[in-house]
Short mmCIF file of C-alpha atoms in Angstrom, two decimals:
data_model
loop_
_atom_site.label_atom_id
_atom_site.label_comp_id
_atom_site.label_asym_id
_atom_site.label_seq_id
_atom_site.Cartn_x
_atom_site.Cartn_y
_atom_site.Cartn_z
CA LEU A 11 0.00 0.00 0.00
CA THR A 12 1.71 3.19 -1.17
CA ASP A 13 1.29 6.94 -1.14
CA GLY A 14 3.55 9.87 -1.84
CA HIS A 15 2.54 11.98 1.16
CA PRO A 16 4.04 11.03 4.55
CA HIS A 17 0.82 11.86 6.43
CA ALA A 18 -1.16 9.60 4.10
CA VAL A 19 1.39 6.82 4.59
CA GLN A 20 1.03 7.15 8.36
CA ASN A 21 -2.74 6.92 8.02
CA ASN A 22 -2.32 3.81 5.86
CA ILE A 23 -0.14 2.23 8.53
CA ILE A 24 -2.76 2.86 11.21
CA CYS A 25 -5.55 1.49 9.00
CA SER A 26 -3.47 -1.58 8.13
CA HIS A 27 -2.95 -2.33 11.83
CA LEU A 28 -6.70 -2.03 12.47
CA THR A 29 -7.49 -4.25 9.50
CA SER A 30 -4.91 -6.83 10.53
CA SER A 31 -6.34 -6.98 14.04
CA LEU A 32 -9.81 -7.76 12.66
CA PHE A 33 -8.55 -10.71 10.61
CA GLN A 34 -5.65 -11.79 12.81
CA GLN A 35 -7.15 -15.14 13.75
CA GLN A 36 -7.60 -16.12 10.11
CA GLY A 37 -3.97 -15.23 9.43
CA ILE A 38 -4.82 -13.92 5.97
CA VAL A 39 -3.71 -10.30 6.27
CA ASP A 40 -0.20 -9.23 5.37
CA ILE A 41 -0.15 -5.51 4.66
CA SER A 42 2.94 -3.38 4.19
CA CYS A 43 2.85 0.40 3.72
CA HIS A 44 5.45 2.43 1.84
CA THR A 45 6.19 5.93 0.63
CA LEU A 46 6.39 5.92 -3.15
CA LEU A 47 6.89 8.98 -5.31
CA TRP A 48 6.07 8.67 -8.99
CA LYS A 49 9.19 9.40 -11.02
CA LEU A 50 9.73 9.37 -14.74
CA LYS A 51 13.50 9.34 -14.33
CA ASN A 52 15.61 7.65 -11.66
CA GLY A 53 12.69 5.76 -10.19
CA GLN A 54 14.22 2.29 -10.35
CA GLN A 55 15.70 2.31 -6.84
CA ASP A 56 12.39 3.30 -5.25
CA ILE A 57 10.78 0.28 -6.88
CA LEU A 58 13.64 -1.99 -5.80
CA ASP A 59 13.19 -0.83 -2.20
CA ILE A 60 9.57 -1.98 -2.30
CA THR A 61 9.89 -5.16 -4.35
CA THR A 62 13.08 -6.62 -2.87
CA THR A 63 12.63 -9.40 -0.33
CA THR A 64 15.15 -11.68 1.31
CA THR A 65 15.18 -15.46 1.37
CA THR A 66 17.14 -17.64 3.76
CA THR A 67 19.10 -20.54 2.30
CA THR A 68 19.63 -23.89 3.99
CA ASP A 69 23.05 -22.77 5.22
CA GLY A 70 21.54 -19.73 6.94
CA ASN A 71 22.61 -17.10 4.42
CA THR A 72 20.16 -14.53 3.12
CA THR A 73 19.85 -13.57 -0.53
CA PRO A 74 17.84 -10.71 -2.07
CA LYS A 75 14.97 -11.60 -4.38
CA GLN A 76 12.86 -9.38 -6.60
CA LYS A 77 9.13 -9.82 -6.25
CA TYR A 78 7.27 -7.67 -8.74
CA MET A 79 3.53 -7.12 -8.55
CA ASP A 80 0.86 -9.37 -10.04
CA LEU A 81 -1.75 -6.64 -9.58
CA CYS A 82 -1.74 -2.90 -8.91
CA LEU A 83 -4.91 -1.03 -7.90
CA ILE A 84 -4.83 2.70 -8.63
CA SER A 85 -7.67 4.92 -7.47
CA ASP A 86 -8.44 8.32 -9.03
CA CYS A 87 -4.87 9.35 -9.87
CA ILE A 88 -5.05 10.26 -13.56
CA HIS A 89 -6.36 13.79 -12.95
CA PHE A 90 -2.77 14.75 -12.05
CA THR A 91 -1.99 15.37 -15.74
CA ASN A 92 1.47 16.80 -15.01
CA PHE A 93 2.46 13.42 -13.57
CA HIS A 94 1.06 11.14 -16.28
CA GLY A 95 4.51 10.15 -17.48
CA ALA A 96 5.79 9.42 -13.99
CA LEU A 97 2.67 7.41 -13.13
CA LEU A 98 2.94 5.31 -16.29
CA ALA A 99 6.63 4.60 -15.70
CA THR A 100 5.98 3.68 -12.06
CA ILE A 101 3.24 1.21 -13.00
CA ALA A 102 5.47 -0.36 -15.65
CA ARG A 103 8.35 -0.78 -13.19
CA LEU A 104 6.17 -2.31 -10.48
CA LEU A 105 4.40 -4.98 -12.53
CA LYS A 106 5.75 -8.33 -13.59
CA ILE A 107 5.30 -9.43 -17.20
CA HIS A 108 1.57 -10.13 -17.73
CA GLY A 109 0.82 -8.41 -14.43
CA LYS A 110 -2.22 -6.15 -14.42
CA ALA A 111 -2.99 -2.64 -13.25
CA ILE A 112 -6.59 -1.59 -12.64
CA LEU A 113 -7.11 2.16 -12.65
CA CYS A 114 -10.50 3.52 -11.63
CA GLN A 115 -11.32 7.20 -12.20
CA PRO A 116 -13.81 9.56 -13.86
CA LYS A 117 -12.91 11.34 -17.08
CA ARG A 118 -12.35 14.72 -15.38
CA GLY A 119 -12.24 16.81 -18.53
CA THR A 120 -9.48 15.61 -20.84
CA SER A 121 -7.32 13.92 -18.19
CA LEU A 122 -8.35 10.34 -19.00
CA ASP A 123 -8.14 10.93 -22.75
CA LEU A 124 -4.64 12.41 -22.35
CA PHE A 125 -3.48 9.37 -20.39
CA LEU A 126 -4.90 7.03 -23.03
CA GLU A 127 -3.13 9.07 -25.71
CA LEU A 128 0.14 8.64 -23.83
CA LEU A 129 -0.39 4.88 -23.63
CA ARG A 130 -1.07 4.69 -27.36
CA HIS A 131 2.01 6.75 -28.12
CA VAL A 132 4.26 4.50 -26.02
CA ASN A 133 2.78 1.36 -27.54
CA ASP A 134 3.01 2.64 -31.11
CA SER A 135 6.61 3.74 -30.61
CA ALA A 136 7.53 0.24 -29.45
CA MET A 137 6.76 -1.54 -32.71
CA TYR A 138 10.41 -2.58 -32.88
CA HIS A 139 11.33 -2.55 -29.22
CA GLY A 140 15.02 -2.99 -28.60
CA GLU A 141 16.06 -1.97 -32.13
CA ASP A 142 17.22 1.43 -33.30
CA LYS A 143 15.96 3.00 -36.51
CA GLU A 144 18.85 1.72 -38.62
CA GLN A 145 18.32 -1.85 -37.40
CA GLN A 146 14.61 -1.59 -38.20
CA GLU A 147 15.33 -0.43 -41.77
CA GLN A 148 17.85 -3.23 -42.28
CA LYS A 149 15.37 -5.86 -41.10
CA GLN A 150 12.68 -4.43 -43.38
CA GLN A 151 15.04 -4.64 -46.36
CA GLN A 152 15.98 -8.24 -45.54
CA SER A 153 12.40 -9.36 -45.09
CA SER A 154 10.15 -9.87 -48.09
CA SER A 155 7.07 -9.53 -45.89
CA SER A 156 6.39 -7.09 -43.06
CA SER A 157 4.05 -9.62 -41.45
CA SER A 158 7.04 -11.20 -39.72
CA LEU A 159 7.64 -7.98 -37.77
CA LYS A 160 5.55 -8.27 -34.65
CA PRO A 161 4.63 -5.24 -32.53
CA CYS A 162 5.76 -5.26 -28.93
CA PRO A 163 3.58 -2.84 -26.95
CA LEU A 164 4.35 -2.02 -23.36
CA PHE A 165 0.74 -2.50 -22.27
CA GLN A 166 -2.41 -4.13 -23.49
CA VAL A 167 -5.07 -1.48 -22.87
CA GLN A 168 -8.77 -1.94 -22.14
CA LEU A 169 -11.12 0.90 -21.19
CA ILE A 170 -14.29 -0.47 -19.59
CA GLU A 171 -17.34 1.73 -19.06
CA LYS A 172 -19.79 -0.88 -17.76
CA TYR A 173 -18.08 -3.27 -15.35
CA ASP A 174 -20.58 -3.73 -12.51
CA ASP A 175 -24.38 -3.98 -12.63
CA THR A 176 -24.83 -2.14 -9.32
CA VAL A 177 -22.62 0.76 -10.36
CA THR A 178 -24.37 1.00 -13.73
CA SER A 179 -27.78 0.98 -12.06
CA LEU A 180 -26.81 3.73 -9.61
CA HIS A 181 -25.32 5.73 -12.46
CA GLU A 182 -28.50 5.54 -14.53
CA LYS A 183 -30.63 6.38 -11.48
CA SER A 184 -28.47 9.40 -10.65
CA LEU A 185 -28.85 10.73 -14.19
CA ILE A 186 -32.59 10.99 -13.47
CA ASP A 187 -32.85 11.66 -9.73
CA HIS A 188 -29.82 13.90 -9.23
CA VAL A 189 -29.61 15.79 -12.47
CA ASP A 190 -28.61 19.02 -10.67
CA THR A 191 -25.71 17.51 -8.73
CA TYR A 192 -24.56 14.39 -10.57
CA ASP A 193 -21.83 15.21 -13.07
CA VAL A 194 -20.73 12.21 -15.16
CA ASN A 195 -17.48 13.95 -16.01
CA LYS A 196 -16.53 14.19 -12.32
CA HIS A 197 -18.44 11.37 -10.65
CA TYR A 198 -18.73 8.30 -12.88
CA PRO A 199 -15.62 6.09 -12.68
CA PHE A 200 -14.27 4.36 -15.76
CA MET A 201 -12.15 1.25 -15.35
CA LEU A 202 -8.85 1.14 -17.20
CA LEU A 203 -7.19 -2.27 -17.34
CA LEU A 204 -3.51 -2.42 -18.28
CA THR A 205 -1.65 -5.69 -18.85
CA LYS A 206 2.14 -5.44 -19.00
CA MET A 207 3.49 -7.16 -22.11
CA ARG A 208 7.24 -6.58 -21.81
CA GLU A 209 9.88 -4.98 -19.62
CA TYR A 210 10.03 -1.21 -19.30
CA ASP A 211 13.03 0.22 -21.14
CA GLU A 212 14.44 2.96 -18.90
CA GLU A 213 16.12 4.76 -21.78
CA LYS A 214 13.84 4.33 -24.78
CA ASP A 215 10.42 4.25 -23.12
CA THR A 216 11.29 7.19 -20.88
CA LEU A 217 12.36 9.21 -23.92
CA VAL A 218 9.11 8.37 -25.74
CA ILE A 219 7.06 9.46 -22.74
CA GLU A 220 8.98 12.72 -22.47
CA GLU A 221 8.43 13.50 -26.14
CA CYS A 222 4.70 12.80 -25.89
CA ILE A 223 4.29 14.98 -22.80
CA LYS A 224 6.19 17.86 -24.43
CA SER A 225 4.02 17.71 -27.55
CA ARG A 226 0.80 18.32 -25.61
#
């Protein structure tokens, strides 16, 4: 459980202790709380601090082991448009290959569309991940068919508007009963599902993100 603000982290720690005490007998709660700042550059060490665990060998020695995330849950964070690049890089560093991130947030003006545009830009720029432009041109010349060149996106992206019958029902009811106060743009959460397809390239992917952000 992470946050970038120290007061929020302290609140998370208190809540985790309360939650653990409720389920202590079942022994099913194992919550750790960390400070994590989203960083586009130089964010690798912060991720290592969170994902590194130690294992004890039979001879009593301890060895570090990386344990990346199967699932990340991100609640209402995309409206920070100035930090889109840092958020995307942080998610990519945290997840294991084929790990998933579920982001839930309303559209909030153009913030969601801008984040989706950034995802598309990173994915499109990774058609030949790991190869520079000259290598790409050489491979195209050597190949008689471009069908052998497979894209390698960073994320598989799914935007889901209707994901829960109860939420949909309340949404439709609010459109009628609370027309003066219910604002779909601010209040209705869309679900964005990201599946990590490859490793994050600290040099190339970061550069692509920077270029996309600057072009806004």
